[in-house]
Amino acid sequence: MTEDDFWQLIEDCRPAASDPEAELLAPALTERLAAGPVSAVTGFAEQLSWALYRLDRREFGGELSGDQFLYTRAAVVAAGRREFERVLATPGLFRPYAAEFVWAEPLLYVPDEAYLILTGEEWDGATRYSYESYSNAEGWAGTGR
């Protein structure tokens, strides 16, 4: 799955109603990915990890706990490509997500759930980039984290 495919899938599955915490988006993505193939699920996981990794930077993390920071970064991704790119370009736009505790935790479980539905097996979740908070060493360079 290419980066363009990833963002198009998020756009295609986005509900018409406001859904900042991905409570409707995540099941729609899971359903779409669970239709197969497995490569779409693993490709989605790779692109999701890459997007979250790119947001794993000092100027966004501030004083959030690891889980808060992860779920908030997921909300930025759930908001779509345009918002994601705006936040990357203007870190101050991340502040409302953090201040208002906009968390899209369900987005993180989409690949695991789709893989389980599709294959009947648990997936190890291995991706090239870790999306865990503070794992992007370059993004946190010189911060002591």
mmCIF file of C-alpha atoms in Angstrom:
data_model
loop_
_atom_site.group_PDB
_atom_site.id
_atom_site.type_symbol
_atom_site.label_atom_id
_atom_site.label_comp_id
_atom_site.label_asym_id
_atom_site.label_seq_id
_atom_site.Cartn_x
_atom_site.Cartn_y
_atom_site.Cartn_z
ATOM 1 C CA MET A 1 0.000 0.000 0.000
ATOM 2 C CA THR A 2 1.393 3.355 -0.997
ATOM 3 C CA GLU A 3 1.126 6.484 1.095
ATOM 4 C CA ASP A 4 -1.470 7.814 -1.337
ATOM 5 C CA ASP A 5 -3.481 4.579 -1.026
ATOM 6 C CA PHE A 6 -3.355 4.855 2.772
ATOM 7 C CA TRP A 7 -4.685 8.395 2.857
ATOM 8 C CA GLN A 8 -7.324 7.613 0.229
ATOM 9 C CA LEU A 9 -8.548 4.670 2.306
ATOM 10 C CA ILE A 10 -8.869 6.888 5.365
ATOM 11 C CA GLU A 11 -10.775 9.425 3.290
ATOM 12 C CA ASP A 12 -13.033 6.763 1.776
ATOM 13 C CA CYS A 13 -13.887 5.353 5.217
ATOM 14 C CA ARG A 14 -14.348 8.684 6.977
ATOM 15 C CA PRO A 15 -17.914 9.080 8.248
ATOM 16 C CA ALA A 16 -20.002 12.095 7.294
ATOM 17 C CA ALA A 17 -20.531 12.921 10.983
ATOM 18 C CA SER A 18 -17.818 14.388 13.173
ATOM 19 C CA ASP A 19 -15.584 11.592 14.447
ATOM 20 C CA PRO A 20 -12.408 13.079 15.951
ATOM 21 C CA GLU A 21 -11.676 9.982 18.036
ATOM 22 C CA ALA A 22 -12.118 7.525 15.130
ATOM 23 C CA GLU A 23 -14.941 5.628 16.811
ATOM 24 C CA LEU A 24 -16.685 5.266 13.438
ATOM 25 C CA LEU A 25 -13.626 5.451 11.209
ATOM 26 C CA ALA A 26 -11.794 2.534 12.833
ATOM 27 C CA PRO A 27 -14.581 -0.057 12.319
ATOM 28 C CA ALA A 28 -15.075 1.115 8.734
ATOM 29 C CA LEU A 29 -11.347 0.726 8.041
ATOM 30 C CA THR A 30 -11.300 -2.675 9.740
ATOM 31 C CA GLU A 31 -14.228 -3.890 7.654
ATOM 32 C CA ARG A 32 -12.666 -2.668 4.415
ATOM 33 C CA LEU A 33 -9.250 -4.173 5.204
ATOM 34 C CA ALA A 34 -10.726 -7.453 6.458
ATOM 35 C CA ALA A 35 -12.064 -8.057 2.946
ATOM 36 C CA GLY A 36 -8.438 -8.712 1.970
ATOM 37 C CA PRO A 37 -5.837 -9.161 0.791
ATOM 38 C CA VAL A 38 -3.460 -9.590 3.727
ATOM 39 C CA SER A 39 -0.975 -7.334 1.970
ATOM 40 C CA ALA A 40 -3.468 -4.450 2.282
ATOM 41 C CA VAL A 41 -3.636 -4.983 6.049
ATOM 42 C CA THR A 42 0.121 -5.109 6.488
ATOM 43 C CA GLY A 43 0.556 -2.199 4.095
ATOM 44 C CA PHE A 44 -1.947 -0.153 6.079
ATOM 45 C CA ALA A 45 -0.053 -0.987 9.272
ATOM 46 C CA GLU A 46 3.213 0.149 7.688
ATOM 47 C CA GLN A 47 1.762 3.445 6.538
ATOM 48 C CA LEU A 48 0.015 4.057 9.870
ATOM 49 C CA SER A 49 3.260 3.398 11.738
ATOM 50 C CA TRP A 50 5.163 5.715 9.405
ATOM 51 C CA ALA A 51 2.636 8.526 9.878
ATOM 52 C CA LEU A 52 2.667 8.162 13.676
ATOM 53 C CA TYR A 53 6.458 7.973 13.688
ATOM 54 C CA ARG A 54 6.668 11.213 11.714
ATOM 55 C CA LEU A 55 4.575 12.961 14.397
ATOM 56 C CA ASP A 56 6.771 11.559 17.178
ATOM 57 C CA ARG A 57 8.764 14.739 17.727
ATOM 58 C CA ARG A 58 9.658 16.969 20.642
ATOM 59 C CA GLU A 59 7.660 19.936 19.373
ATOM 60 C CA PHE A 60 4.484 17.841 19.533
ATOM 61 C CA GLY A 61 5.062 15.668 22.609
ATOM 62 C CA GLY A 62 5.555 18.290 25.234
ATOM 63 C CA GLU A 63 4.365 17.086 28.581
ATOM 64 C CA LEU A 64 2.042 14.299 27.486
ATOM 65 C CA SER A 65 2.437 10.781 28.827
ATOM 66 C CA GLY A 66 3.441 8.136 26.322
ATOM 67 C CA ASP A 67 -0.111 6.851 25.862
ATOM 68 C CA GLN A 68 -1.620 10.336 25.676
ATOM 69 C CA PHE A 69 0.920 11.328 23.048
ATOM 70 C CA LEU A 70 0.292 8.175 20.994
ATOM 71 C CA TYR A 71 -3.499 8.510 21.046
ATOM 72 C CA THR A 72 -3.293 12.213 20.221
ATOM 73 C CA ARG A 73 -0.988 11.544 17.275
ATOM 74 C CA ALA A 74 -3.503 8.936 16.099
ATOM 75 C CA ALA A 75 -6.211 11.624 16.164
ATOM 76 C CA VAL A 76 -4.135 13.767 13.819
ATOM 77 C CA VAL A 77 -3.821 10.834 11.420
ATOM 78 C CA ALA A 78 -7.547 10.095 11.694
ATOM 79 C CA ALA A 79 -8.230 13.711 10.728
ATOM 80 C CA GLY A 80 -6.848 12.954 7.271
ATOM 81 C CA ARG A 81 -3.945 13.820 5.062
ATOM 82 C CA ARG A 82 -4.580 17.541 4.776
ATOM 83 C CA GLU A 83 -4.692 17.988 8.550
ATOM 84 C CA PHE A 84 -1.714 15.667 9.050
ATOM 85 C CA GLU A 85 0.397 17.708 6.649
ATOM 86 C CA ARG A 86 -0.779 20.993 8.184
ATOM 87 C CA VAL A 87 0.233 19.809 11.660
ATOM 88 C CA LEU A 88 3.625 18.618 10.430
ATOM 89 C CA ALA A 89 4.227 22.004 8.823
ATOM 90 C CA THR A 90 2.878 24.049 11.758
ATOM 91 C CA PRO A 91 3.487 22.260 15.087
ATOM 92 C CA GLY A 92 1.259 24.712 16.959
ATOM 93 C CA LEU A 93 -1.735 23.085 15.261
ATOM 94 C CA PHE A 94 -1.068 19.973 17.358
ATOM 95 C CA ARG A 95 -1.815 21.873 20.567
ATOM 96 C CA PRO A 96 -5.652 21.650 20.401
ATOM 97 C CA TYR A 97 -5.485 17.867 20.022
ATOM 98 C CA ALA A 98 -3.342 17.611 23.139
ATOM 99 C CA ALA A 99 -5.152 20.270 25.186
ATOM 100 C CA GLU A 100 -8.589 18.825 24.482
ATOM 101 C CA PHE A 101 -7.472 15.193 24.828
ATOM 102 C CA VAL A 102 -8.627 14.219 21.352
ATOM 103 C CA TRP A 103 -7.621 10.581 21.257
ATOM 104 C CA ALA A 104 -8.129 8.188 18.360
ATOM 105 C CA GLU A 105 -6.949 5.043 20.104
ATOM 106 C CA PRO A 106 -9.282 2.775 18.044
ATOM 107 C CA LEU A 107 -7.256 3.580 14.925
ATOM 108 C CA LEU A 108 -4.283 1.751 16.414
ATOM 109 C CA TYR A 109 -6.163 -1.557 16.554
ATOM 110 C CA VAL A 110 -7.375 -1.564 12.954
ATOM 111 C CA PRO A 111 -4.528 -3.665 11.479
ATOM 112 C CA ASP A 112 -4.634 -6.264 14.264
ATOM 113 C CA GLU A 113 -8.403 -6.653 14.087
ATOM 114 C CA ALA A 114 -8.521 -6.780 10.292
ATOM 115 C CA TYR A 115 -5.716 -9.346 10.198
ATOM 116 C CA LEU A 116 -7.498 -11.535 12.760
ATOM 117 C CA ILE A 117 -10.768 -11.399 10.843
ATOM 118 C CA LEU A 118 -9.044 -12.112 7.535
ATOM 119 C CA THR A 119 -6.718 -14.917 8.653
ATOM 120 C CA GLY A 120 -8.125 -16.220 11.932
ATOM 121 C CA GLU A 121 -4.694 -15.665 13.455
ATOM 122 C CA GLU A 122 -3.093 -13.036 15.676
ATOM 123 C CA TRP A 123 -0.644 -10.752 13.923
ATOM 124 C CA ASP A 124 2.674 -9.843 15.538
ATOM 125 C CA GLY A 125 2.229 -6.226 14.421
ATOM 126 C CA ALA A 126 5.810 -5.891 13.234
ATOM 127 C CA THR A 127 6.379 -2.781 11.119
ATOM 128 C CA ARG A 128 9.473 -0.994 9.933
ATOM 129 C CA TYR A 129 8.850 2.023 12.174
ATOM 130 C CA SER A 130 7.747 1.934 15.770
ATOM 131 C CA TYR A 131 4.817 4.160 16.534
ATOM 132 C CA GLU A 132 5.409 4.009 20.275
ATOM 133 C CA SER A 133 5.872 7.412 21.817
ATOM 134 C CA TYR A 134 9.427 8.757 21.934
ATOM 135 C CA SER A 135 10.785 6.043 19.598
ATOM 136 C CA ASN A 136 11.788 8.524 16.866
ATOM 137 C CA ALA A 137 15.307 9.291 18.106
ATOM 138 C CA GLU A 138 15.816 12.003 15.497
ATOM 139 C CA GLY A 139 12.569 13.706 16.513
ATOM 140 C CA TRP A 140 13.694 13.788 20.146
ATOM 141 C CA ALA A 141 17.398 14.445 19.610
ATOM 142 C CA GLY A 142 18.934 16.538 22.372
ATOM 143 C CA THR A 143 15.913 16.316 24.660
ATOM 144 C CA GLY A 144 17.125 13.707 27.111
ATOM 145 C CA ARG A 145 14.200 11.380 26.343
#
